Tab-separated table of C-alpha atoms and ligand atoms in Angstrom:
chain	number	residue	atom	x	y	z
A	1	UNK	CA	-49.614	8.787	96.483
A	2	UNK	CA	-51.681	6.846	93.967
A	3	UNK	CA	-55.355	6.390	94.717
A	4	UNK	CA	-56.585	2.838	94.189
A	5	UNK	CA	-59.172	2.121	91.502
A	6	UNK	CA	-61.418	-0.921	91.470
A	7	UNK	CA	-63.017	-1.295	88.044
A	8	UNK	CA	-65.743	-3.823	87.248
A	9	UNK	CA	-65.957	-5.004	83.636
A	10	UNK	CA	-69.415	-6.503	83.201
A	11	UNK	CA	-68.626	-7.591	79.617
A	12	UNK	CA	-71.642	-8.807	77.586
A	13	UNK	CA	-73.663	-9.850	80.646
A	14	UNK	CA	-76.888	-8.847	82.426
A	15	UNK	CA	-80.158	-7.473	81.135
A	16	UNK	CA	-81.289	-3.901	81.713
A	17	UNK	CA	-83.066	-4.584	85.021
A	18	UNK	CA	-80.111	-6.598	86.339
A	19	UNK	CA	-77.644	-3.890	85.317
A	20	UNK	CA	-79.693	-1.236	87.102
A	21	UNK	CA	-80.053	-3.368	90.222
A	22	UNK	CA	-76.329	-4.155	90.366
A	23	UNK	CA	-75.295	-0.535	89.791
A	24	UNK	CA	-77.745	0.663	92.454
A	25	UNK	CA	-76.569	-1.951	94.962
A	26	UNK	CA	-72.913	-0.964	94.511
A	27	UNK	CA	-73.689	2.772	94.471
A	28	UNK	CA	-75.692	2.529	97.668
A	29	UNK	CA	-72.740	1.039	99.567
A	30	UNK	CA	-69.969	2.901	97.730
A	31	UNK	CA	-69.659	5.476	100.515
A	32	UNK	CA	-67.981	2.832	102.697
A	33	UNK	CA	-64.934	2.684	100.413
A	34	UNK	CA	-63.936	6.369	100.589
A	35	UNK	CA	-60.242	5.807	99.976
A	36	UNK	CA	-60.858	3.874	96.737
A	37	UNK	CA	-62.168	4.993	93.348
A	38	UNK	CA	-64.909	2.672	92.095
A	39	UNK	CA	-66.142	2.295	88.526
A	40	UNK	CA	-68.359	-0.130	86.631
A	41	UNK	CA	-68.363	-0.882	82.909
A	42	UNK	CA	-71.783	-2.081	81.765
A	43	UNK	CA	-72.663	-2.983	78.181
A	44	UNK	CA	-72.938	0.325	76.305
A	45	UNK	CA	-76.691	-0.018	75.756
A	46	UNK	CA	-77.184	0.162	79.534
A	47	UNK	CA	-74.925	3.159	80.193
A	48	UNK	CA	-77.859	5.540	80.372
A	49	UNK	CA	-79.701	3.306	82.833
A	50	UNK	CA	-76.577	2.929	84.972
A	51	UNK	CA	-76.068	6.706	84.916
A	52	UNK	CA	-79.527	7.125	86.430
A	53	UNK	CA	-79.004	4.327	88.954
A	54	UNK	CA	-75.735	5.740	90.352
A	55	UNK	CA	-76.682	9.430	90.292
A	56	UNK	CA	-75.528	11.224	93.448
A	57	UNK	CA	-73.176	8.415	94.501
A	58	UNK	CA	-69.394	8.155	94.182
A	59	UNK	CA	-69.621	5.210	91.798
A	60	UNK	CA	-68.273	6.189	88.362
A	61	UNK	CA	-68.888	4.297	85.149
A	62	UNK	CA	-67.457	3.871	81.710
A	63	UNK	CA	-67.534	1.897	78.495
A	64	UNK	CA	-65.793	-1.329	77.520
A	65	UNK	CA	-64.626	-0.010	74.149
A	66	UNK	CA	-65.064	2.900	71.736
A	67	UNK	CA	-64.287	3.956	68.166
A	68	UNK	CA	-61.239	6.094	67.422
A	69	UNK	CA	-63.160	8.222	64.909
A	70	UNK	CA	-65.158	11.254	66.092
A	71	UNK	CA	-68.210	10.615	63.889
A	72	UNK	CA	-69.306	9.485	60.453
A	73	UNK	CA	-69.946	6.291	58.539
A	74	UNK	CA	-68.789	3.716	61.105
A	75	UNK	CA	-71.780	1.437	61.457
A	76	UNK	CA	-72.198	-0.018	64.918
A	77	UNK	CA	-69.504	2.120	66.521
A	78	UNK	CA	-69.689	4.575	69.430
A	79	UNK	CA	-67.515	7.694	69.666
A	80	UNK	CA	-65.694	9.159	72.642
A	81	UNK	CA	-67.970	12.218	72.538
A	82	UNK	CA	-71.023	9.964	72.800
A	83	UNK	CA	-69.550	8.334	75.899
A	84	UNK	CA	-68.848	11.740	77.420
A	85	UNK	CA	-72.438	12.690	76.592
A	86	UNK	CA	-73.569	9.673	78.605
A	87	UNK	CA	-71.509	10.840	81.580
A	88	UNK	CA	-68.732	8.261	81.270
A	89	UNK	CA	-65.488	9.028	83.051
A	90	UNK	CA	-63.519	5.988	81.857
A	91	UNK	CA	-63.185	3.696	78.844
A	92	UNK	CA	-61.467	0.293	78.781
A	93	UNK	CA	-59.231	-0.053	75.714
A	94	UNK	CA	-57.331	-3.025	74.330
A	95	UNK	CA	-58.930	-5.612	76.595
A	96	UNK	CA	-57.481	-9.052	75.801
A	97	UNK	CA	-60.850	-10.276	74.525
A	98	UNK	CA	-60.792	-7.484	71.962
A	99	UNK	CA	-57.155	-8.134	71.111
A	100	UNK	CA	-57.349	-11.924	70.863
A	101	UNK	CA	-60.965	-12.668	69.865
A	102	UNK	CA	-61.698	-9.578	67.763
A	103	UNK	CA	-58.187	-9.019	66.421
A	104	UNK	CA	-57.653	-5.498	67.770
A	105	UNK	CA	-54.097	-4.309	67.163
A	106	UNK	CA	-51.763	-2.099	69.170
A	107	UNK	CA	-52.125	0.553	66.463
A	108	UNK	CA	-55.914	0.576	66.889
A	109	UNK	CA	-55.612	0.727	70.668
A	110	UNK	CA	-53.228	3.641	70.201
A	111	UNK	CA	-55.679	5.570	68.009
A	112	UNK	CA	-58.493	4.933	70.475
A	113	UNK	CA	-56.340	6.012	73.434
A	114	UNK	CA	-55.495	9.298	71.748
A	115	UNK	CA	-59.166	9.907	70.876
A	116	UNK	CA	-60.323	9.067	74.401
A	117	UNK	CA	-57.807	11.442	75.982
A	118	UNK	CA	-58.748	14.205	73.559
A	119	UNK	CA	-62.384	13.834	74.634
A	120	UNK	CA	-61.482	14.017	78.331
A	121	UNK	CA	-62.067	10.341	79.093
A	122	UNK	CA	-59.678	8.315	81.255
A	123	UNK	CA	-58.561	5.321	79.185
A	124	UNK	CA	-57.773	2.088	81.003
A	125	UNK	CA	-55.308	0.555	78.563
A	126	UNK	CA	-54.913	-3.212	78.954
A	127	UNK	CA	-51.759	-5.216	78.330
A	128	UNK	CA	-50.994	-8.853	79.099
A	129	UNK	CA	-49.242	-11.955	77.860
A	130	UNK	CA	-50.643	-15.303	76.718
A	131	UNK	CA	-49.744	-18.445	78.666
A	132	UNK	CA	-47.453	-19.657	75.864
A	133	UNK	CA	-45.659	-16.316	75.914
A	134	UNK	CA	-45.123	-16.512	79.686
A	135	UNK	CA	-43.928	-20.097	79.434
A	136	UNK	CA	-41.493	-19.089	76.698
A	137	UNK	CA	-40.079	-16.395	79.006
A	138	UNK	CA	-41.426	-13.649	76.742
A	139	UNK	CA	-43.664	-11.783	79.246
A	140	UNK	CA	-41.427	-8.712	79.483
A	141	UNK	CA	-41.007	-8.451	75.719
A	142	UNK	CA	-44.761	-8.801	75.033
A	143	UNK	CA	-45.703	-6.215	77.657
A	144	UNK	CA	-43.097	-3.838	76.253
A	145	UNK	CA	-44.422	-4.262	72.683
A	146	UNK	CA	-48.006	-3.675	73.785
A	147	UNK	CA	-46.995	-0.657	75.860
A	148	UNK	CA	-44.926	0.873	73.066
A	149	UNK	CA	-47.562	0.192	70.410
A	150	UNK	CA	-50.664	1.113	72.406
A	151	UNK	CA	-49.183	4.261	73.915
A	152	UNK	CA	-47.088	5.367	70.936
A	153	UNK	CA	-46.553	9.095	70.585
A	154	UNK	CA	-48.252	10.055	73.843
A	155	UNK	CA	-46.823	13.039	75.682
A	156	UNK	CA	-46.048	12.931	79.388
A	157	UNK	CA	-49.146	15.031	80.011
A	158	UNK	CA	-51.355	12.559	78.108
A	159	UNK	CA	-49.826	9.529	79.814
A	160	UNK	CA	-50.349	11.093	83.237
A	161	UNK	CA	-54.095	11.012	82.548
A	162	UNK	CA	-54.449	7.312	81.759
A	163	UNK	CA	-54.571	4.069	83.704
A	164	UNK	CA	-52.768	0.863	82.702
A	165	UNK	CA	-54.203	-2.572	83.448
A	166	UNK	CA	-51.899	-5.587	83.500
A	167	UNK	CA	-54.031	-8.602	82.725
A	168	UNK	CA	-52.204	-11.869	82.067
A	169	UNK	CA	-54.473	-13.514	79.503
A	170	UNK	CA	-54.057	-16.938	81.134
A	171	UNK	CA	-55.595	-15.551	84.337
A	172	UNK	CA	-58.685	-13.947	82.789
A	173	UNK	CA	-61.867	-15.856	83.478
A	174	UNK	CA	-59.874	-19.008	84.234
A	175	UNK	CA	-59.788	-18.937	88.024
A	176	UNK	CA	-55.965	-18.902	87.751
A	177	UNK	CA	-54.569	-15.852	89.494
A	178	UNK	CA	-51.083	-14.474	89.066
A	179	UNK	CA	-49.229	-14.734	92.345
A	180	UNK	CA	-48.754	-11.385	94.065
A	181	UNK	CA	-45.049	-11.700	93.181
A	182	UNK	CA	-45.781	-12.340	89.472
A	183	UNK	CA	-48.131	-9.349	89.343
A	184	UNK	CA	-45.749	-7.081	91.233
A	185	UNK	CA	-42.836	-8.004	88.943
A	186	UNK	CA	-44.720	-6.947	85.800
A	187	UNK	CA	-46.082	-3.811	87.475
A	188	UNK	CA	-42.528	-2.848	88.447
A	189	UNK	CA	-41.406	-3.427	84.844
A	190	UNK	CA	-44.212	-1.203	83.579
A	191	UNK	CA	-43.243	1.527	86.006
A	192	UNK	CA	-39.648	1.293	84.835
A	193	UNK	CA	-40.770	1.590	81.208
A	194	UNK	CA	-42.741	4.701	82.193
A	195	UNK	CA	-39.719	6.150	83.984
A	196	UNK	CA	-37.383	5.448	81.062
A	197	UNK	CA	-39.764	6.984	78.535
A	198	UNK	CA	-40.856	9.964	80.638
A	199	UNK	CA	-39.631	10.614	84.171
A	200	UNK	CA	-40.008	9.502	87.787
A	201	UNK	CA	-43.008	11.762	88.396
A	202	UNK	CA	-44.998	10.144	85.602
A	203	UNK	CA	-43.846	6.651	86.631
A	204	UNK	CA	-44.883	7.269	90.239
A	205	UNK	CA	-48.210	8.825	89.311
A	206	UNK	CA	-49.742	6.440	86.756
A	207	UNK	CA	-52.082	3.861	88.249
A	208	UNK	CA	-51.415	0.259	87.212
A	209	UNK	CA	-54.278	-2.160	87.905
A	210	UNK	CA	-54.042	-5.942	88.024
A	211	UNK	CA	-56.713	-8.059	86.347
A	212	UNK	CA	-57.231	-11.802	86.209
A	213	UNK	CA	-59.597	-13.785	88.424
A	214	UNK	CA	-59.536	-11.233	91.240
A	215	UNK	CA	-62.174	-11.883	93.887
A	216	UNK	CA	-62.829	-10.739	97.441
A	217	UNK	CA	-60.894	-13.687	98.903
A	218	UNK	CA	-57.633	-13.009	97.010
A	219	UNK	CA	-57.814	-9.223	96.535
A	220	UNK	CA	-55.989	-8.123	99.666
A	221	UNK	CA	-52.775	-10.049	98.933
A	222	UNK	CA	-52.644	-8.650	95.395
A	223	UNK	CA	-53.629	-5.133	96.341
A	224	UNK	CA	-51.033	-4.898	99.108
A	225	UNK	CA	-48.233	-5.151	96.527
A	226	UNK	CA	-46.530	-1.752	96.352
A	227	UNK	CA	-46.995	-1.291	92.596
A	228	UNK	CA	-50.515	-2.716	92.309
A	229	UNK	CA	-52.902	0.237	92.394
A	230	UNK	CA	-56.210	-1.527	92.099
A	231	UNK	CA	-57.959	-4.180	90.071
A	232	UNK	CA	-59.800	-4.641	86.806
A	233	UNK	CA	-62.364	-7.265	87.701
A	234	UNK	CA	-64.462	-9.400	85.384
A	235	UNK	CA	-66.608	-12.215	86.784
A	236	UNK	CA	-66.497	-11.107	90.418
A	237	UNK	CA	-67.758	-7.632	89.500
A	238	UNK	CA	-71.172	-9.098	88.663
A	239	UNK	CA	-71.947	-9.488	92.380
A	240	UNK	CA	-72.130	-6.377	94.563
A	241	UNK	CA	-70.767	-8.173	97.648
A	242	UNK	CA	-67.769	-9.540	95.776
A	243	UNK	CA	-67.016	-6.230	94.061
A	244	UNK	CA	-67.217	-4.269	97.304
A	245	UNK	CA	-65.282	-7.026	99.076
A	246	UNK	CA	-62.448	-6.457	96.588
A	247	UNK	CA	-62.546	-2.725	97.324
A	248	UNK	CA	-62.313	-3.568	101.021
A	249	UNK	CA	-59.025	-5.356	100.222
A	250	UNK	CA	-57.527	-1.967	99.416
A	251	UNK	CA	-58.221	-0.524	102.832
A	252	UNK	CA	-56.107	-3.309	104.333
A	253	UNK	CA	-53.105	-1.960	102.399
B	301	LIG	C1	-61.224	-9.159	82.783
B	301	LIG	O1	-61.913	-9.602	81.885
B	301	LIG	O2	-60.721	-8.036	82.682
B	301	LIG	C2	-61.006	-10.009	83.938
B	301	LIG	C3	-60.005	-9.718	84.721
B	301	LIG	O3	-61.862	-11.061	84.115
B	301	LIG	P1	-61.923	-12.047	85.374
B	301	LIG	O4	-61.843	-11.200	86.614
B	301	LIG	O5	-63.232	-12.761	85.243
B	301	LIG	O6	-60.733	-12.957	85.262
């Protein structure tokens, strides 16, 4: 039985006081969603403040990115060990904004995933097709390439410790949501890829989140799909009511 995860990616938003207030508001009410894992992803400079704000609650937190190198001359980068030091449990890797705006490749996502796992972090590895790719009927092929490239060389044991997020790029920040059927179809494909590469136990155990304009009003119909194990939420995660409303969608499963 896979436990649902609702993850809130705050991206490059909020100031320190707003980040603390939002984290505290979610943490305070996080006890109501016992059957769901909850995590927020503030800008890295606020991770320490969020750590203090959520202390003693069941709200976890993580980073939106990290460097694949352990240390050294990598100006501006943050290592996995530094995130662990800050108390992070998760790290988002290969988000579409990093892939398509900042040019991150599957090979880089792969190196980061391996480094995150080695440090004991849970990577949330994102995959998703562009609108033109979906319209050209290439969704399955693109997802497969991203999966194979981003998770290359991982053992079954390593893969069992990560989370996959399917985020159709055309649905991110656009208000356009994949239909529950569209999301479920890709999630089923991903589970089949996992089964073919590893085995049924791994395929049944890995959590696959959906991301793309999820909000409290549409969460339940997405989250009731059998292969949708939670959500990676952008815009709607910036409001405590919306974020917790999405988590409430899981309990209606
Ligand atoms: C995201 O950026 O991961 C995302 C899903 O954003 P939004 O919910 O705003 O579409």
